[in-house]
Short mmCIF file of C-alpha atoms and ligand atoms in Angstrom, two decimals:
data_model
loop_
_atom_site.label_atom_id
_atom_site.label_comp_id
_atom_site.label_asym_id
_atom_site.label_seq_id
_atom_site.Cartn_x
_atom_site.Cartn_y
_atom_site.Cartn_z
CA UNK W 1 158.73 23.86 24.52
CA UNK W 2 158.73 20.92 22.21
CA UNK W 3 158.12 20.98 18.92
CA UNK W 4 154.71 19.93 17.27
CA UNK W 5 154.51 16.81 15.28
CA UNK W 6 151.59 17.01 12.55
CA UNK W 7 149.49 13.70 12.91
CA UNK W 8 148.50 12.23 9.33
CA UNK W 9 144.40 11.82 9.10
CA UNK W 10 144.08 8.49 9.68
CA UNK W 11 140.86 7.65 7.22
CA UNK W 12 141.17 3.91 9.42
CA UNK W 13 140.93 6.16 12.41
CA UNK W 14 137.62 7.66 11.45
CA UNK W 15 136.27 4.01 10.20
CA UNK W 16 137.23 2.23 13.35
CA UNK W 17 135.52 4.99 15.42
CA UNK W 18 132.43 4.27 13.56
CA UNK W 19 132.81 0.51 13.70
CA UNK W 20 133.71 0.69 17.58
CA UNK W 21 130.62 2.53 18.12
CA UNK W 22 128.82 0.69 15.83
CA UNK W 23 129.71 -2.54 17.45
CA UNK W 24 128.02 -1.21 20.88
CA UNK W 25 125.31 -3.57 21.53
CA UNK W 26 121.79 -2.12 21.74
CA UNK W 27 120.80 -1.09 25.46
CA UNK W 28 118.19 -2.59 27.83
CA UNK W 29 117.39 0.93 28.38
CA UNK W 30 115.47 3.70 25.65
CA UNK W 31 118.84 5.70 24.63
CA UNK W 32 119.36 5.71 21.28
CA UNK W 33 123.12 4.67 20.24
CA UNK W 34 125.79 7.26 20.19
CA UNK W 35 126.52 8.93 16.87
CA UNK W 36 129.63 8.19 15.06
CA UNK W 37 130.94 11.70 15.26
CA UNK W 38 130.86 14.18 17.90
CA UNK W 39 128.16 16.19 18.46
CA UNK W 40 128.93 20.43 18.63
CA UNK W 41 127.73 22.97 20.89
CA UNK W 42 126.02 26.96 20.09
CA UNK W 43 127.63 29.75 21.95
CA UNK W 44 124.07 29.52 23.58
CA UNK W 45 124.70 26.15 25.19
CA UNK W 46 127.59 27.42 26.75
CA UNK W 47 127.48 31.12 27.48
CA UNK W 48 124.51 30.83 29.82
CA UNK W 49 126.27 29.02 32.43
CA UNK W 50 129.07 31.57 32.05
CA UNK W 51 126.90 34.61 32.88
CA UNK W 52 125.55 31.97 35.50
CA UNK W 53 128.97 32.20 37.47
CA UNK W 54 129.26 35.93 36.63
CA UNK W 55 125.84 36.59 38.50
CA UNK W 56 126.97 34.10 41.55
CA UNK W 57 129.93 36.70 41.75
CA UNK W 58 128.09 39.74 41.28
CA UNK W 59 125.83 38.37 44.67
CA UNK W 60 128.70 37.69 46.81
CA UNK W 61 131.08 40.27 46.82
CA UNK W 62 132.71 40.07 43.15
CA UNK W 63 134.49 36.97 43.52
CA UNK W 64 134.16 33.16 43.65
CA UNK W 65 137.22 32.60 45.99
CA UNK W 66 138.09 29.58 48.08
CA UNK W 67 136.04 29.13 51.35
CA UNK W 68 133.56 31.59 50.01
CA UNK W 69 129.75 31.95 49.27
CA UNK W 70 131.08 32.85 45.71
CA UNK W 71 132.66 29.29 45.30
CA UNK W 72 129.88 27.13 46.70
CA UNK W 73 127.25 28.64 44.64
CA UNK W 74 129.30 27.86 41.77
CA UNK W 75 129.98 24.13 42.97
CA UNK W 76 126.02 23.99 43.43
CA UNK W 77 125.16 25.50 40.07
CA UNK W 78 127.42 22.91 38.33
CA UNK W 79 126.31 20.14 40.27
CA UNK W 80 122.35 20.77 39.66
CA UNK W 81 122.92 20.65 35.96
CA UNK W 82 125.04 17.76 36.22
CA UNK W 83 122.43 15.83 38.35
CA UNK W 84 119.69 16.80 36.34
CA UNK W 85 121.26 15.10 33.50
CA UNK W 86 122.01 12.05 34.81
CA UNK W 87 125.35 12.14 36.49
CA UNK W 88 126.08 10.50 39.23
CA UNK W 89 128.10 13.52 41.58
CA UNK W 90 129.71 13.96 44.42
CA UNK W 91 131.18 16.77 46.87
CA UNK W 92 134.42 15.98 48.50
CA UNK W 93 135.58 18.37 51.14
CA UNK W 94 139.20 19.36 51.92
CA UNK W 95 140.16 22.05 54.52
CA UNK W 96 142.75 24.38 53.03
CA UNK W 97 144.12 27.72 54.80
CA UNK W 98 141.40 27.64 57.76
CA UNK W 99 138.48 27.11 55.12
CA UNK W 100 136.76 24.06 53.69
CA UNK W 101 136.87 23.69 50.12
CA UNK W 102 135.08 21.36 47.60
CA UNK W 103 136.00 19.42 44.83
CA UNK W 104 133.07 18.28 42.21
CA UNK W 105 133.23 14.69 40.92
CA UNK W 106 130.89 13.74 38.57
CA UNK W 107 130.56 10.08 36.40
CA UNK W 108 128.94 9.23 33.67
CA UNK W 109 127.17 5.97 34.58
CA UNK W 110 128.92 2.65 32.23
CA UNK W 111 132.41 2.71 30.86
CA UNK W 112 135.46 -0.28 31.97
CA UNK W 113 135.74 1.10 35.51
CA UNK W 114 139.81 0.08 34.98
CA UNK W 115 140.07 2.79 32.09
CA UNK W 116 139.16 6.11 33.48
CA UNK W 117 139.10 9.16 31.02
CA UNK W 118 139.33 12.35 33.51
CA UNK W 119 138.34 15.68 32.03
CA UNK W 120 138.48 18.74 34.41
CA UNK W 121 139.09 22.55 35.47
CA UNK W 122 139.43 24.31 38.31
CA UNK W 123 136.06 26.29 39.44
CA UNK W 124 137.66 28.81 41.80
CA UNK W 125 138.62 32.46 41.31
CA UNK W 126 140.96 34.30 43.42
CA UNK W 127 139.65 36.72 45.78
CA UNK W 128 140.29 39.94 43.04
CA UNK W 129 137.71 38.90 40.58
CA UNK W 130 134.78 37.40 39.49
CA UNK W 131 137.40 34.61 37.61
CA UNK W 132 135.42 34.27 34.43
CA UNK W 133 137.70 33.49 31.79
CA UNK W 134 140.66 32.05 34.83
CA UNK W 135 138.86 29.70 35.38
CA UNK W 136 134.91 29.89 34.76
CA UNK W 137 135.87 29.37 30.94
CA UNK W 138 137.38 26.11 31.25
CA UNK W 139 134.39 25.38 33.77
CA UNK W 140 131.65 25.71 31.82
CA UNK W 141 133.46 24.01 28.46
CA UNK W 142 133.88 21.32 30.90
CA UNK W 143 130.11 21.39 31.90
CA UNK W 144 128.89 21.71 28.42
CA UNK W 145 130.78 18.76 26.96
CA UNK W 146 129.67 16.70 30.09
CA UNK W 147 126.03 18.03 28.93
CA UNK W 148 126.66 16.63 25.86
CA UNK W 149 127.35 13.41 26.83
CA UNK W 150 124.33 12.89 28.44
CA UNK W 151 121.94 14.45 25.65
CA UNK W 152 123.97 11.90 23.21
CA UNK W 153 123.35 9.24 25.64
CA UNK W 154 127.24 8.30 24.61
CA UNK W 155 128.15 5.04 25.76
CA UNK W 156 131.62 5.26 26.14
CA UNK W 157 134.20 2.06 26.08
CA UNK W 158 136.19 4.21 28.78
CA UNK W 159 134.78 5.31 32.04
CA UNK W 160 134.20 9.10 31.97
CA UNK W 161 134.78 11.23 35.05
CA UNK W 162 134.70 14.83 35.24
CA UNK W 163 135.78 17.27 37.90
CA UNK W 164 135.76 20.52 39.44
CA UNK W 165 138.44 21.65 41.56
CA UNK W 166 138.69 23.72 44.50
CA UNK W 167 141.26 25.99 45.42
CA UNK W 168 143.50 25.71 42.47
CA UNK W 169 144.27 29.33 43.10
CA UNK W 170 146.10 28.54 46.59
CA UNK W 171 148.00 26.37 44.60
CA UNK W 172 146.43 23.24 43.20
CA UNK W 173 145.18 22.22 46.49
CA UNK W 174 142.13 20.52 45.52
CA UNK W 175 143.28 18.55 42.84
CA UNK W 176 146.30 17.44 45.08
CA UNK W 177 143.84 16.43 47.51
CA UNK W 178 141.95 14.25 45.11
CA UNK W 179 145.16 12.67 43.60
CA UNK W 180 146.44 12.24 46.91
CA UNK W 181 143.75 10.35 48.62
CA UNK W 182 143.68 7.70 45.57
CA UNK W 183 144.90 4.57 46.16
CA UNK W 184 147.60 3.16 44.15
CA UNK W 185 145.30 0.78 42.12
CA UNK W 186 142.80 3.65 41.51
CA UNK W 187 145.74 6.00 40.62
CA UNK W 188 146.60 3.61 37.38
CA UNK W 189 142.60 3.01 36.44
CA UNK W 190 142.90 6.78 35.02
CA UNK W 191 144.36 6.74 31.51
CA UNK W 192 144.86 10.41 31.10
CA UNK W 193 143.48 13.44 32.66
CA UNK W 194 142.62 16.28 30.53
CA UNK W 195 142.82 19.90 32.09
CA UNK W 196 141.63 23.13 30.70
CA UNK W 197 142.47 26.48 32.28
CA UNK W 198 141.30 29.74 30.28
CA UNK W 199 139.38 28.55 27.61
CA UNK W 200 137.72 31.53 26.18
CA UNK W 201 140.45 34.06 26.06
CA UNK W 202 140.13 36.85 24.23
CA UNK W 203 142.44 37.66 20.84
CA UNK W 204 143.17 34.09 20.84
CA UNK W 205 145.13 33.19 17.64
CA UNK W 206 146.32 29.82 18.80
CA UNK W 207 145.48 26.91 21.17
CA UNK W 208 148.24 25.80 23.66
CA UNK W 209 148.10 21.88 23.70
CA UNK W 210 149.58 20.48 26.94
CA UNK W 211 152.84 18.07 25.96
CA UNK W 212 153.32 15.35 28.45
CA UNK W 213 157.42 15.28 28.76
CA UNK W 214 157.18 12.42 31.11
CA UNK W 215 154.69 10.05 29.21
CA UNK W 216 155.68 11.66 25.38
CA UNK W 217 153.02 12.43 23.11
CA UNK W 218 149.93 11.04 24.93
CA UNK W 219 147.00 9.82 22.72
CA UNK W 220 144.99 12.79 23.73
CA UNK W 221 147.55 15.43 23.11
CA UNK W 222 147.44 13.63 19.31
CA UNK W 223 143.82 13.75 19.47
CA UNK W 224 143.63 17.89 20.18
CA UNK W 225 146.39 18.61 17.70
CA UNK W 226 144.41 16.32 15.18
CA UNK W 227 141.00 18.25 16.06
CA UNK W 228 142.41 21.77 15.33
CA UNK W 229 144.65 20.29 12.45
CA UNK W 230 141.73 19.54 11.09
CA UNK W 231 140.12 23.02 11.11
CA UNK W 232 143.38 24.84 10.24
CA UNK W 233 143.54 25.99 13.73
CA UNK W 234 147.00 26.79 14.87
CA UNK W 235 148.58 25.00 17.95
CA UNK W 236 151.44 25.26 20.06
CA UNK W 237 153.03 22.93 22.68
CA UNK W 238 153.10 23.78 26.33
CA UNK W 239 154.65 21.49 29.18
CA UNK W 240 152.41 19.98 32.21
CA UNK W 241 152.44 22.61 34.89
CA UNK W 242 151.04 25.93 36.06
CA UNK W 243 147.31 24.07 36.74
CA UNK W 244 145.84 21.17 38.07
CA UNK W 245 147.30 18.70 35.67
CA UNK W 246 150.64 19.24 37.83
CA UNK W 247 149.12 17.48 40.33
CA UNK W 248 148.38 14.29 38.19
CA UNK W 249 151.55 14.58 36.59
CA UNK W 250 152.78 14.11 40.22
CA UNK W 251 151.64 11.43 40.94
CA UNK W 252 152.77 10.01 37.17
CA UNK W 253 149.66 9.79 35.73
CA UNK W 254 149.64 11.01 31.58
CA UNK W 255 147.86 14.26 30.93
CA UNK W 256 146.75 16.62 28.44
CA UNK W 257 144.38 19.64 27.52
CA UNK W 258 144.59 22.88 26.44
CA UNK W 259 144.50 26.74 27.34
CA UNK W 260 143.77 29.76 25.10
CA UNK W 261 146.38 31.79 26.83
CA UNK W 262 146.86 34.10 30.02
CA UNK W 263 144.65 37.39 29.35
CA UNK W 264 145.53 41.06 30.38
CA UNK W 265 142.60 40.88 33.17
CA UNK W 266 143.93 37.56 34.72
CA UNK W 267 143.60 37.81 38.59
CA UNK W 268 142.12 41.05 38.70
CA UNK W 269 138.46 42.58 38.62
CA UNK W 270 138.31 42.90 35.08
CA UNK W 271 138.29 39.25 34.26
CA UNK W 272 134.51 39.46 33.78
CA UNK W 273 132.15 38.33 31.19
CA UNK W 274 133.40 40.87 28.70
CA UNK W 275 137.00 39.19 29.15
CA UNK W 276 135.79 35.92 27.03
CA UNK W 277 134.95 36.26 23.49
CA UNK W 278 132.07 33.60 22.97
CA UNK W 279 133.67 32.21 19.86
CA UNK W 280 136.66 31.11 21.40
CA UNK W 281 134.69 30.11 24.60
CA UNK W 282 132.39 27.58 21.55
CA UNK W 283 135.37 26.22 19.79
CA UNK W 284 137.22 25.31 23.10
CA UNK W 285 134.10 23.47 23.69
CA UNK W 286 133.99 21.89 20.50
CA UNK W 287 137.31 20.75 21.00
CA UNK W 288 136.72 18.72 24.04
CA UNK W 289 133.61 16.97 22.66
CA UNK W 290 135.46 16.10 19.72
CA UNK W 291 138.31 14.60 21.73
CA UNK W 292 136.38 12.91 24.25
CA UNK W 293 134.12 11.24 21.79
CA UNK W 294 137.28 9.75 19.98
CA UNK W 295 139.14 8.92 23.35
CA UNK W 296 135.88 7.30 24.80
CA UNK W 297 135.28 5.31 21.71
CA UNK W 298 138.87 3.73 21.43
CA UNK W 299 140.02 0.50 23.02
CA UNK W 300 142.29 1.38 25.64
CA UNK W 301 146.42 0.65 24.84
CA UNK W 302 147.22 -0.78 28.20
ZN1 LIG L 1 143.44 29.35 36.24
#
């Protein structure tokens, strides 16, 4: 456990952000320029996606585990929402334990391809339950954030890529497959990977922000801690590990993100819709959006 350093709220950072966004030249297409402040979502913009994942589990034997129809339908659901919004999506198959798994990768057109800001969550559940908090909650928070990018017509300086991983519950298989297939050059293009595993836990008192021991306090960690501090929401540092950011960490890619903590129903049949607090889910989504907006507009440091 590392100690949390409080971050001075910098007016210059805000000014820098708005200047940056104003400086983006008017595009040839009809999209309006991005607003200087990040949007927020309503519970109604997030919870329907979680209800959809619950229905998918209900129709497919009660789970969305690797190699099942429940997982395949979860991937199709998320992919169609992204396709409709204008993302470039692809399914990347891998084989594990005798079954085909899929990672879903979605790129938002534009931004510097040499500086990728990657945001992800595992979409699979365990066989024992529908996995609505672990990790439907992280998956739909990332989805809702991506849809905000599209709705706002965000023109990021960095390239934005989103990912939903398969077979995390079998040992981070999907994310390890993705990272393992990257060339050294492509690996270096990822400025930071942001991971969200359990974003809607009930009785959340504090958000557990990922601190990357290898890379020190990343700009992403600072941005998350600043976002929560501005709203008087307590945070606590946790190390890289236990979810897909570990695959990135193993490859030397900086990471951050957060979790709202492990629920009593983790990996059980009771990890259903009732195991998610809609207010926490909304706050998590807003935090992702806020930090994406900040990092998307920030000039890369290297
Ligand atoms: Zn998980």
